[in-house]
Amino acid sequence: MQYSGRPSSYRRSNEQHRHQSPVRHMQPDSRSDSPEDSGSQYEEDAPRAQNGYGGGQGEMQHHYHHASHDEDEDDDDGFYGGTAGGGAAQSPQVDSPGPPQPPQSHYQMQHQQQLQYRRKAEQQHQQDMSSRRHSQVAPQAPSLPPPIFDHSHLKPGNSASLLSAEKTLEMYRLNAKKTNDPEIQFQFAILMLEAIRGPAPPPDPNSTQYDQEKANEQKERSTQDATRMLQKLADRGHHEAQYFLADCYANGIGTPRGRQDFDKAYPLFVQAAKHRHADAAYRAGICCENGWGCRRDSAKAIQFYKTAGSLQHPGAMYRLGLAELNGELGTSKKPKEGVKWLKRSAEHATAEFPHALHELALLHERGIDNVLFVDMDYSAELLAQAAELGYAPSAHRLGECYEYGKMGCPMDPALSIHYYNIAAQQDHRDACFALTAWYLVGSPGVLPQSDTEAYLWAKKAAEGGLAKAMYAVGYFTEVGIGTAQSTQDAVIWYKRASEAGDKRASQRLRSNQNAGPLPGAPLGERTEVGSAGQGGGNHGMTGAKSKDKDCIIM
């Protein structure tokens, strides 16, 4: 018998531990006389035991029949060994001359546990292999991050609705009162004023007089709250609040009966201008020039305009340019300086201040000696820039250029109608009346002929105060072009045109002929009506037919 190097007490405690521990120690397939070899064999077989592979019942019986050649050797192997694959461990052996015989019931229990462990290991292995195959066939894309705002709880229906304007303003009001941040308070004041100045909602047929009065009171209360908040911010030196509050007073917002109050607006414009607020300096200059809220002071107006001009304000630079060109605001005529200011303003032109582009175009059309040369192409380019910014006079001028082929522009009915339409959409009365002529004759492939549209555009121009448009509406009504014939209504329009200075209307009223064509071209010659020319596109006419005096209404 070999000595294993371990006391019997250690062996007994280890044997008890093996009986009590749920982990069963299995013997290795190959035996070794040294503990080190046995331990290394166990370490090599450990992964196999963990993965659930190894010997079965026959292997266990083989280990059992060759178990105890030596008592100490068996104890060492029982401590270090174990079957690879989770086979059941042998029962603890005692010191006896013969080989130990474990009870049959205990071995059967171990064998059942072995089979259970093996089944679980095989199931786990199959699941792992199945998941690997699925991952190789159809790799899953990385999941998207959750939405920042989850609106899944919102459902359509009668109960789903946004907050009303009143509740939204009330929520902002509470937040603004809780904070001392001037920017938040300023934004809230602007929000309230924009809600007040915005388009009014459609009237509710079910609303009563009391509801309307209540709405007006709420509107007035919100206006007072906003102006009061702006006033507090202005007193603290907030230059944006100073300018915005001044603009409100200048437009009659937050004032008694909605009247303009420049006495309050001008000092606020000045305060904001001291903080180098460009718009405030420009508005302060306008007040000084016109005596709004202060006495007229051209020198002070020039000073404010120059302050705003140094801040690249296009309106201020345009006003300085006109003053230098025409000798206004107490300055002498300096065309060269005026052109410089206009060029600077044109470089910074906006939709609100496109005037310098138009003025420079007119100057290049006629030129200034030793200052500005004549350049028709550049003039048309400047007009196009201003028209694209929505400036109606420039668009109307370009419409004339493309209608008659002026300033180097080709005669193009499509472009002429396009620019006329830009100006007419802004109620430019001459452009509206020009569209009347185009609709009377039409343009093949560009504009269909329409008497109704011609009458409507003429009426719009007449309502804008254009005398010849009033006369045209009277004639359309008298003859029945685009509208129902009515001599009585025609007389009314003739009177309005005569009062506006149209001589043909006066002549028509004095005439005894209340019907029939007017002096000039016969009624049948519809191609001569208007300024568009014959056919709407034949602008090459020469002679009397191409002149306005030979047309029926132009």
PDB file of C-alpha atoms in Angstrom, residues 13-282:
ATOM      1  CA  SER A  13     -13.840  14.761   5.579  1.00  0.00           C
ATOM      2  CA  ASN A  14     -13.414  14.706   1.827  1.00  0.00           C
ATOM      3  CA  GLU A  15     -15.483  11.561   1.548  1.00  0.00           C
ATOM      4  CA  GLN A  16     -18.237  13.131   3.642  1.00  0.00           C
ATOM      5  CA  HIS A  17     -18.098  16.232   1.478  1.00  0.00           C
ATOM      6  CA  ARG A  18     -18.521  14.146  -1.639  1.00  0.00           C
ATOM      7  CA  HIS A  19     -21.652  12.562  -0.175  1.00  0.00           C
ATOM      8  CA  GLN A  20     -23.161  15.916   0.824  1.00  0.00           C
ATOM      9  CA  SER A  21     -22.124  18.069  -2.155  1.00  0.00           C
ATOM     10  CA  PRO A  22     -24.531  18.208  -5.110  1.00  0.00           C
ATOM     11  CA  VAL A  23     -21.530  18.170  -7.482  1.00  0.00           C
ATOM     12  CA  ARG A  24     -20.440  14.591  -8.140  1.00  0.00           C
ATOM     13  CA  HIS A  25     -16.683  13.979  -8.628  1.00  0.00           C
ATOM     14  CA  MET A  26     -16.052  11.546 -11.453  1.00  0.00           C
ATOM     15  CA  GLN A  27     -12.938   9.439 -12.030  1.00  0.00           C
ATOM     16  CA  PRO A  28     -10.802  10.148 -15.112  1.00  0.00           C
ATOM     17  CA  ASP A  29     -10.683   7.758 -18.044  1.00  0.00           C
ATOM     18  CA  SER A  30      -6.949   7.182 -17.655  1.00  0.00           C
ATOM     19  CA  ARG A  31      -5.431   6.501 -14.292  1.00  0.00           C
ATOM     20  CA  SER A  32      -2.170   7.801 -12.918  1.00  0.00           C
ATOM     21  CA  ASP A  33      -0.159   6.826  -9.885  1.00  0.00           C
ATOM     22  CA  SER A  34       0.825  10.395  -9.066  1.00  0.00           C
ATOM     23  CA  PRO A  35      -1.557  13.048  -7.789  1.00  0.00           C
ATOM     24  CA  GLU A  36      -0.101  15.603 -10.225  1.00  0.00           C
ATOM     25  CA  ASP A  37      -0.877  13.474 -13.266  1.00  0.00           C
ATOM     26  CA  SER A  38      -4.333  12.758 -11.980  1.00  0.00           C
ATOM     27  CA  GLY A  39      -4.971  16.445 -11.415  1.00  0.00           C
ATOM     28  CA  SER A  40      -3.775  17.400 -14.886  1.00  0.00           C
ATOM     29  CA  GLN A  41      -6.004  14.761 -16.383  1.00  0.00           C
ATOM     30  CA  TYR A  42      -8.940  16.192 -14.471  1.00  0.00           C
ATOM     31  CA  GLU A  43      -8.172  19.674 -15.719  1.00  0.00           C
ATOM     32  CA  GLU A  44      -8.059  18.434 -19.310  1.00  0.00           C
ATOM     33  CA  ASP A  45     -11.337  16.562 -18.948  1.00  0.00           C
ATOM     34  CA  ALA A  46     -13.093  19.339 -17.053  1.00  0.00           C
ATOM     35  CA  PRO A  47     -14.273  21.198 -20.189  1.00  0.00           C
ATOM     36  CA  ARG A  48     -15.715  17.973 -21.527  1.00  0.00           C
ATOM     37  CA  ALA A  49     -17.600  17.463 -18.306  1.00  0.00           C
ATOM     38  CA  GLN A  50     -18.916  21.008 -18.399  1.00  0.00           C
ATOM     39  CA  ASN A  51     -20.132  20.674 -21.998  1.00  0.00           C
ATOM     40  CA  GLY A  52     -22.047  17.545 -21.144  1.00  0.00           C
ATOM     41  CA  TYR A  53     -20.031  14.990 -23.160  1.00  0.00           C
ATOM     42  CA  GLY A  54     -18.366  11.866 -21.743  1.00  0.00           C
ATOM     43  CA  GLY A  55     -18.765   8.256 -20.767  1.00  0.00           C
ATOM     44  CA  GLY A  56     -21.959   6.522 -19.908  1.00  0.00           C
ATOM     45  CA  GLN A  57     -22.954   3.622 -17.713  1.00  0.00           C
ATOM     46  CA  GLY A  58     -20.468   1.161 -19.266  1.00  0.00           C
ATOM     47  CA  GLU A  59     -17.582   3.506 -18.557  1.00  0.00           C
ATOM     48  CA  MET A  60     -18.720   3.821 -14.960  1.00  0.00           C
ATOM     49  CA  GLN A  61     -18.809   0.045 -14.601  1.00  0.00           C
ATOM     50  CA  HIS A  62     -15.296  -0.167 -16.052  1.00  0.00           C
ATOM     51  CA  HIS A  63     -14.045   2.314 -13.465  1.00  0.00           C
ATOM     52  CA  TYR A  64     -15.903   0.483 -10.728  1.00  0.00           C
ATOM     53  CA  HIS A  65     -14.413  -2.967 -11.438  1.00  0.00           C
ATOM     54  CA  HIS A  66     -10.883  -1.525 -11.578  1.00  0.00           C
ATOM     55  CA  ALA A  67     -11.395   0.670  -8.598  1.00  0.00           C
ATOM     56  CA  SER A  68      -9.273  -0.515  -5.673  1.00  0.00           C
ATOM     57  CA  HIS A  69      -5.915  -2.011  -6.606  1.00  0.00           C
ATOM     58  CA  ASP A  70      -4.566   0.086  -3.791  1.00  0.00           C
ATOM     59  CA  GLU A  71      -6.447   1.816  -1.002  1.00  0.00           C
ATOM     60  CA  ASP A  72      -4.463   5.052  -1.040  1.00  0.00           C
ATOM     61  CA  GLU A  73      -4.430   5.131  -4.843  1.00  0.00           C
ATOM     62  CA  ASP A  74      -8.205   4.858  -4.868  1.00  0.00           C
ATOM     63  CA  ASP A  75      -8.549   7.661  -2.379  1.00  0.00           C
ATOM     64  CA  ASP A  76      -6.302   9.921  -4.430  1.00  0.00           C
ATOM     65  CA  ASP A  77      -8.188   9.181  -7.617  1.00  0.00           C
ATOM     66  CA  GLY A  78     -11.479   9.775  -5.892  1.00  0.00           C
ATOM     67  CA  PHE A  79     -10.282  13.184  -4.718  1.00  0.00           C
ATOM     68  CA  TYR A  80      -8.814  14.367  -8.022  1.00  0.00           C
ATOM     69  CA  GLY A  81     -10.709  12.394 -10.625  1.00  0.00           C
ATOM     70  CA  GLY A  82     -14.059  12.449 -12.319  1.00  0.00           C
ATOM     71  CA  THR A  83     -15.535  11.140 -15.544  1.00  0.00           C
ATOM     72  CA  ALA A  84     -15.534  13.554 -18.383  1.00  0.00           C
ATOM     73  CA  GLY A  85     -19.063  14.308 -19.336  1.00  0.00           C
ATOM     74  CA  GLY A  86     -20.802  14.307 -16.002  1.00  0.00           C
ATOM     75  CA  GLY A  87     -20.831  10.577 -15.103  1.00  0.00           C
ATOM     76  CA  ALA A  88     -21.951   9.646 -11.577  1.00  0.00           C
ATOM     77  CA  ALA A  89     -19.283   9.526  -8.895  1.00  0.00           C
ATOM     78  CA  GLN A  90     -18.391   6.363  -6.987  1.00  0.00           C
ATOM     79  CA  SER A  91     -19.571   5.873  -3.448  1.00  0.00           C
ATOM     80  CA  PRO A  92     -17.023   6.588  -0.731  1.00  0.00           C
ATOM     81  CA  GLN A  93     -14.748   3.697   0.054  1.00  0.00           C
ATOM     82  CA  VAL A  94     -13.659   2.502   3.491  1.00  0.00           C
ATOM     83  CA  ASP A  95     -10.474   0.822   4.602  1.00  0.00           C
ATOM     84  CA  SER A  96     -11.132  -2.900   4.103  1.00  0.00           C
ATOM     85  CA  PRO A  97      -9.117  -5.790   2.750  1.00  0.00           C
ATOM     86  CA  GLY A  98     -11.567  -6.418  -0.135  1.00  0.00           C
ATOM     87  CA  PRO A  99     -12.972  -4.140  -2.850  1.00  0.00           C
ATOM     88  CA  PRO A 100     -15.870  -1.949  -1.666  1.00  0.00           C
ATOM     89  CA  GLN A 101     -19.376  -2.765  -2.905  1.00  0.00           C
ATOM     90  CA  PRO A 102     -21.628   0.311  -3.198  1.00  0.00           C
ATOM     91  CA  PRO A 103     -25.302  -0.245  -2.603  1.00  0.00           C
ATOM     92  CA  GLN A 104     -27.304  -0.780  -5.795  1.00  0.00           C
ATOM     93  CA  SER A 105     -29.968   1.786  -4.986  1.00  0.00           C
ATOM     94  CA  HIS A 106     -27.391   4.531  -4.565  1.00  0.00           C
ATOM     95  CA  TYR A 107     -25.787   3.734  -7.918  1.00  0.00           C
ATOM     96  CA  GLN A 108     -29.159   3.763  -9.668  1.00  0.00           C
ATOM     97  CA  MET A 109     -29.858   7.197  -8.222  1.00  0.00           C
ATOM     98  CA  GLN A 110     -26.498   8.435  -9.476  1.00  0.00           C
ATOM     99  CA  HIS A 111     -27.184   6.977 -12.900  1.00  0.00           C
ATOM    100  CA  GLN A 112     -30.550   8.757 -13.136  1.00  0.00           C
ATOM    101  CA  GLN A 113     -28.926  12.052 -12.192  1.00  0.00           C
ATOM    102  CA  GLN A 114     -26.279  11.433 -14.837  1.00  0.00           C
ATOM    103  CA  LEU A 115     -28.960  10.884 -17.489  1.00  0.00           C
ATOM    104  CA  GLN A 116     -30.791  14.064 -16.435  1.00  0.00           C
ATOM    105  CA  TYR A 117     -27.597  16.117 -16.609  1.00  0.00           C
ATOM    106  CA  ARG A 118     -26.803  14.650 -19.989  1.00  0.00           C
ATOM    107  CA  ARG A 119     -30.279  15.404 -21.407  1.00  0.00           C
ATOM    108  CA  LYS A 120     -30.083  18.998 -20.180  1.00  0.00           C
ATOM    109  CA  ALA A 121     -26.623  19.398 -21.673  1.00  0.00           C
ATOM    110  CA  GLU A 122     -27.791  18.026 -25.034  1.00  0.00           C
ATOM    111  CA  GLN A 123     -30.836  20.341 -25.066  1.00  0.00           C
ATOM    112  CA  GLN A 124     -28.674  23.338 -24.241  1.00  0.00           C
ATOM    113  CA  HIS A 125     -26.226  22.344 -26.960  1.00  0.00           C
ATOM    114  CA  GLN A 126     -29.028  22.052 -29.537  1.00  0.00           C
ATOM    115  CA  GLN A 127     -30.400  25.451 -28.574  1.00  0.00           C
ATOM    116  CA  ASP A 128     -26.952  27.013 -28.900  1.00  0.00           C
ATOM    117  CA  MET A 129     -26.403  25.476 -32.332  1.00  0.00           C
ATOM    118  CA  SER A 130     -29.877  26.540 -33.488  1.00  0.00           C
ATOM    119  CA  SER A 131     -29.315  30.129 -32.416  1.00  0.00           C
ATOM    120  CA  ARG A 132     -25.952  30.146 -34.214  1.00  0.00           C
ATOM    121  CA  ARG A 133     -27.525  28.893 -37.440  1.00  0.00           C
ATOM    122  CA  HIS A 134     -30.243  31.563 -37.279  1.00  0.00           C
ATOM    123  CA  SER A 135     -27.706  34.254 -36.596  1.00  0.00           C
ATOM    124  CA  GLN A 136     -25.622  33.170 -39.604  1.00  0.00           C
ATOM    125  CA  VAL A 137     -28.602  32.973 -41.983  1.00  0.00           C
ATOM    126  CA  ALA A 138     -30.376  36.186 -40.980  1.00  0.00           C
ATOM    127  CA  PRO A 139     -28.224  38.510 -38.949  1.00  0.00           C
ATOM    128  CA  GLN A 140     -30.337  40.903 -36.965  1.00  0.00           C
ATOM    129  CA  ALA A 141     -29.822  44.608 -37.419  1.00  0.00           C
ATOM    130  CA  PRO A 142     -28.996  46.602 -34.328  1.00  0.00           C
ATOM    131  CA  SER A 143     -32.102  47.835 -32.613  1.00  0.00           C
ATOM    132  CA  LEU A 144     -32.955  51.485 -33.066  1.00  0.00           C
ATOM    133  CA  PRO A 145     -32.699  53.768 -30.070  1.00  0.00           C
ATOM    134  CA  PRO A 146     -35.976  54.581 -28.390  1.00  0.00           C
ATOM    135  CA  PRO A 147     -37.703  57.751 -29.600  1.00  0.00           C
ATOM    136  CA  ILE A 148     -36.960  60.921 -27.742  1.00  0.00           C
ATOM    137  CA  PHE A 149     -40.617  61.797 -27.534  1.00  0.00           C
ATOM    138  CA  ASP A 150     -42.934  58.839 -27.208  1.00  0.00           C
ATOM    139  CA  HIS A 151     -46.382  59.724 -28.499  1.00  0.00           C
ATOM    140  CA  SER A 152     -47.725  56.177 -28.504  1.00  0.00           C
ATOM    141  CA  HIS A 153     -50.178  57.102 -25.779  1.00  0.00           C
ATOM    142  CA  LEU A 154     -51.866  59.625 -28.081  1.00  0.00           C
ATOM    143  CA  LYS A 155     -54.756  58.143 -29.993  1.00  0.00           C
ATOM    144  CA  PRO A 156     -57.001  59.732 -32.609  1.00  0.00           C
ATOM    145  CA  GLY A 157     -60.530  60.480 -31.684  1.00  0.00           C
ATOM    146  CA  ASN A 158     -62.799  63.136 -30.331  1.00  0.00           C
ATOM    147  CA  SER A 159     -60.924  63.234 -27.037  1.00  0.00           C
ATOM    148  CA  ALA A 160     -57.520  63.886 -28.677  1.00  0.00           C
ATOM    149  CA  SER A 161     -56.868  67.577 -29.202  1.00  0.00           C
ATOM    150  CA  LEU A 162     -54.063  70.083 -28.849  1.00  0.00           C
ATOM    151  CA  LEU A 163     -54.006  72.677 -26.149  1.00  0.00           C
ATOM    152  CA  SER A 164     -55.998  75.776 -26.943  1.00  0.00           C
ATOM    153  CA  ALA A 165     -54.247  79.097 -27.388  1.00  0.00           C
ATOM    154  CA  GLU A 166     -55.561  80.319 -24.045  1.00  0.00           C
ATOM    155  CA  LYS A 167     -54.247  77.291 -22.161  1.00  0.00           C
ATOM    156  CA  THR A 168     -50.907  77.499 -23.943  1.00  0.00           C
ATOM    157  CA  LEU A 169     -50.483  81.162 -23.053  1.00  0.00           C
ATOM    158  CA  GLU A 170     -51.496  80.459 -19.478  1.00  0.00           C
ATOM    159  CA  MET A 171     -48.882  77.719 -19.255  1.00  0.00           C
ATOM    160  CA  TYR A 172     -46.189  80.054 -20.598  1.00  0.00           C
ATOM    161  CA  ARG A 173     -47.354  82.781 -18.226  1.00  0.00           C
ATOM    162  CA  LEU A 174     -46.873  80.533 -15.211  1.00  0.00           C
ATOM    163  CA  ASN A 175     -43.413  79.494 -16.381  1.00  0.00           C
ATOM    164  CA  ALA A 176     -42.398  83.094 -17.042  1.00  0.00           C
ATOM    165  CA  LYS A 177     -43.481  84.136 -13.551  1.00  0.00           C
ATOM    166  CA  LYS A 178     -41.445  81.361 -11.958  1.00  0.00           C
ATOM    167  CA  THR A 179     -38.170  82.401 -13.578  1.00  0.00           C
ATOM    168  CA  ASN A 180     -36.073  85.545 -13.437  1.00  0.00           C
ATOM    169  CA  ASP A 181     -34.439  84.920 -16.802  1.00  0.00           C
ATOM    170  CA  PRO A 182     -35.028  88.089 -18.868  1.00  0.00           C
ATOM    171  CA  GLU A 183     -34.795  86.217 -22.171  1.00  0.00           C
ATOM    172  CA  ILE A 184     -37.589  83.817 -21.207  1.00  0.00           C
ATOM    173  CA  GLN A 185     -39.763  86.685 -20.057  1.00  0.00           C
ATOM    174  CA  PHE A 186     -39.035  88.604 -23.258  1.00  0.00           C
ATOM    175  CA  GLN A 187     -39.922  85.633 -25.457  1.00  0.00           C
ATOM    176  CA  PHE A 188     -43.154  85.129 -23.532  1.00  0.00           C
ATOM    177  CA  ALA A 189     -44.116  88.784 -24.008  1.00  0.00           C
ATOM    178  CA  ILE A 190     -43.466  88.494 -27.748  1.00  0.00           C
ATOM    179  CA  LEU A 191     -45.536  85.315 -27.878  1.00  0.00           C
ATOM    180  CA  MET A 192     -48.496  87.035 -26.273  1.00  0.00           C
ATOM    181  CA  LEU A 193     -48.286  90.062 -28.553  1.00  0.00           C
ATOM    182  CA  GLU A 194     -47.953  87.941 -31.674  1.00  0.00           C
ATOM    183  CA  ALA A 195     -51.006  85.955 -30.618  1.00  0.00           C
ATOM    184  CA  ILE A 196     -52.894  89.221 -30.195  1.00  0.00           C
ATOM    185  CA  ARG A 197     -51.693  90.754 -33.455  1.00  0.00           C
ATOM    186  CA  GLY A 198     -52.187  87.539 -35.430  1.00  0.00           C
ATOM    187  CA  PRO A 199     -55.194  86.805 -37.638  1.00  0.00           C
ATOM    188  CA  ALA A 200     -58.433  86.589 -35.740  1.00  0.00           C
ATOM    189  CA  PRO A 201     -60.129  83.180 -35.613  1.00  0.00           C
ATOM    190  CA  PRO A 202     -63.314  82.733 -37.647  1.00  0.00           C
ATOM    191  CA  PRO A 203     -66.395  83.905 -35.764  1.00  0.00           C
ATOM    192  CA  ASP A 204     -68.338  81.247 -33.952  1.00  0.00           C
ATOM    193  CA  PRO A 205     -72.012  81.348 -34.997  1.00  0.00           C
ATOM    194  CA  ASN A 206     -72.981  80.011 -31.575  1.00  0.00           C
ATOM    195  CA  SER A 207     -71.118  82.724 -29.669  1.00  0.00           C
ATOM    196  CA  THR A 208     -73.081  85.427 -27.920  1.00  0.00           C
ATOM    197  CA  GLN A 209     -72.387  89.076 -27.316  1.00  0.00           C
ATOM    198  CA  TYR A 210     -71.188  88.185 -23.845  1.00  0.00           C
ATOM    199  CA  ASP A 211     -68.651  85.726 -25.274  1.00  0.00           C
ATOM    200  CA  GLN A 212     -67.279  88.356 -27.641  1.00  0.00           C
ATOM    201  CA  GLU A 213     -66.969  90.901 -24.860  1.00  0.00           C
ATOM    202  CA  LYS A 214     -65.210  88.355 -22.698  1.00  0.00           C
ATOM    203  CA  ALA A 215     -62.780  87.551 -25.516  1.00  0.00           C
ATOM    204  CA  ASN A 216     -62.041  91.254 -26.009  1.00  0.00           C
ATOM    205  CA  GLU A 217     -61.413  91.664 -22.291  1.00  0.00           C
ATOM    206  CA  GLN A 218     -59.036  88.707 -22.318  1.00  0.00           C
ATOM    207  CA  LYS A 219     -57.221  90.183 -25.311  1.00  0.00           C
ATOM    208  CA  GLU A 220     -56.875  93.540 -23.572  1.00  0.00           C
ATOM    209  CA  ARG A 221     -55.656  91.863 -20.384  1.00  0.00           C
ATOM    210  CA  SER A 222     -53.019  89.892 -22.298  1.00  0.00           C
ATOM    211  CA  THR A 223     -51.861  93.068 -24.035  1.00  0.00           C
ATOM    212  CA  GLN A 224     -51.469  94.849 -20.729  1.00  0.00           C
ATOM    213  CA  ASP A 225     -49.572  91.917 -19.236  1.00  0.00           C
ATOM    214  CA  ALA A 226     -47.204  91.789 -22.205  1.00  0.00           C
ATOM    215  CA  THR A 227     -46.508  95.528 -22.270  1.00  0.00           C
ATOM    216  CA  ARG A 228     -46.057  95.559 -18.489  1.00  0.00           C
ATOM    217  CA  MET A 229     -43.507  92.764 -18.733  1.00  0.00           C
ATOM    218  CA  LEU A 230     -41.698  94.523 -21.584  1.00  0.00           C
ATOM    219  CA  GLN A 231     -41.643  97.730 -19.558  1.00  0.00           C
ATOM    220  CA  LYS A 232     -39.971  95.949 -16.631  1.00  0.00           C
ATOM    221  CA  LEU A 233     -37.372  94.473 -18.944  1.00  0.00           C
ATOM    222  CA  ALA A 234     -36.830  97.840 -20.642  1.00  0.00           C
ATOM    223  CA  ASP A 235     -36.252  99.478 -17.262  1.00  0.00           C
ATOM    224  CA  ARG A 236     -33.558  96.874 -16.618  1.00  0.00           C
ATOM    225  CA  GLY A 237     -31.757  97.849 -19.848  1.00  0.00           C
ATOM    226  CA  HIS A 238     -32.928  95.038 -22.126  1.00  0.00           C
ATOM    227  CA  HIS A 239     -32.484  96.722 -25.515  1.00  0.00           C
ATOM    228  CA  GLU A 240     -34.632  94.222 -27.457  1.00  0.00           C
ATOM    229  CA  ALA A 241     -37.490  94.830 -25.033  1.00  0.00           C
ATOM    230  CA  GLN A 242     -36.983  98.584 -25.391  1.00  0.00           C
ATOM    231  CA  TYR A 243     -37.267  98.403 -29.174  1.00  0.00           C
ATOM    232  CA  PHE A 244     -40.184  95.993 -29.203  1.00  0.00           C
ATOM    233  CA  LEU A 245     -42.141  98.039 -26.676  1.00  0.00           C
ATOM    234  CA  ALA A 246     -41.468 101.212 -28.675  1.00  0.00           C
ATOM    235  CA  ASP A 247     -42.700  99.474 -31.812  1.00  0.00           C
ATOM    236  CA  CYS A 248     -45.894  98.506 -29.981  1.00  0.00           C
ATOM    237  CA  TYR A 249     -46.521 102.089 -28.916  1.00  0.00           C
ATOM    238  CA  ALA A 250     -45.781 103.341 -32.440  1.00  0.00           C
ATOM    239  CA  ASN A 251     -48.384 100.934 -33.852  1.00  0.00           C
ATOM    240  CA  GLY A 252     -51.040 101.616 -31.241  1.00  0.00           C
ATOM    241  CA  ILE A 253     -50.635  98.377 -29.266  1.00  0.00           C
ATOM    242  CA  GLY A 254     -51.022  98.725 -25.527  1.00  0.00           C
ATOM    243  CA  THR A 255     -52.179 102.315 -25.849  1.00  0.00           C
ATOM    244  CA  PRO A 256     -55.573 103.859 -25.024  1.00  0.00           C
ATOM    245  CA  ARG A 257     -58.045 103.316 -27.870  1.00  0.00           C
ATOM    246  CA  GLY A 258     -55.298 101.818 -30.001  1.00  0.00           C
ATOM    247  CA  ARG A 259     -53.822 105.183 -30.962  1.00  0.00           C
ATOM    248  CA  GLN A 260     -50.190 105.670 -31.894  1.00  0.00           C
ATOM    249  CA  ASP A 261     -48.182 107.073 -29.021  1.00  0.00           C
ATOM    250  CA  PHE A 262     -44.832 108.362 -30.254  1.00  0.00           C
ATOM    251  CA  ASP A 263     -44.350 110.286 -27.032  1.00  0.00           C
ATOM    252  CA  LYS A 264     -43.691 106.925 -25.386  1.00  0.00           C
ATOM    253  CA  ALA A 265     -42.133 105.259 -28.417  1.00  0.00           C
ATOM    254  CA  TYR A 266     -39.427 107.797 -29.260  1.00  0.00           C
ATOM    255  CA  PRO A 267     -37.576 107.704 -25.882  1.00  0.00           C
ATOM    256  CA  LEU A 268     -37.507 103.924 -26.044  1.00  0.00           C
ATOM    257  CA  PHE A 269     -36.124 104.025 -29.594  1.00  0.00           C
ATOM    258  CA  VAL A 270     -33.377 106.335 -28.374  1.00  0.00           C
ATOM    259  CA  GLN A 271     -32.532 104.087 -25.414  1.00  0.00           C
ATOM    260  CA  ALA A 272     -32.260 101.023 -27.646  1.00  0.00           C
ATOM    261  CA  ALA A 273     -30.200 102.997 -30.196  1.00  0.00           C
ATOM    262  CA  LYS A 274     -27.663 103.748 -27.462  1.00  0.00           C
ATOM    263  CA  HIS A 275     -27.162  99.988 -27.217  1.00  0.00           C
ATOM    264  CA  ARG A 276     -26.358 100.052 -30.971  1.00  0.00           C
ATOM    265  CA  HIS A 277     -29.668  98.535 -32.011  1.00  0.00           C
ATOM    266  CA  ALA A 278     -29.806  99.173 -35.774  1.00  0.00           C
ATOM    267  CA  ASP A 279     -33.593  99.168 -36.197  1.00  0.00           C
ATOM    268  CA  ALA A 280     -34.050 101.390 -33.151  1.00  0.00           C
ATOM    269  CA  ALA A 281     -31.554 103.943 -34.473  1.00  0.00           C
ATOM    270  CA  TYR A 282     -33.304 103.963 -37.857  1.00  0.00           C
TER     271      TYR A 282
END
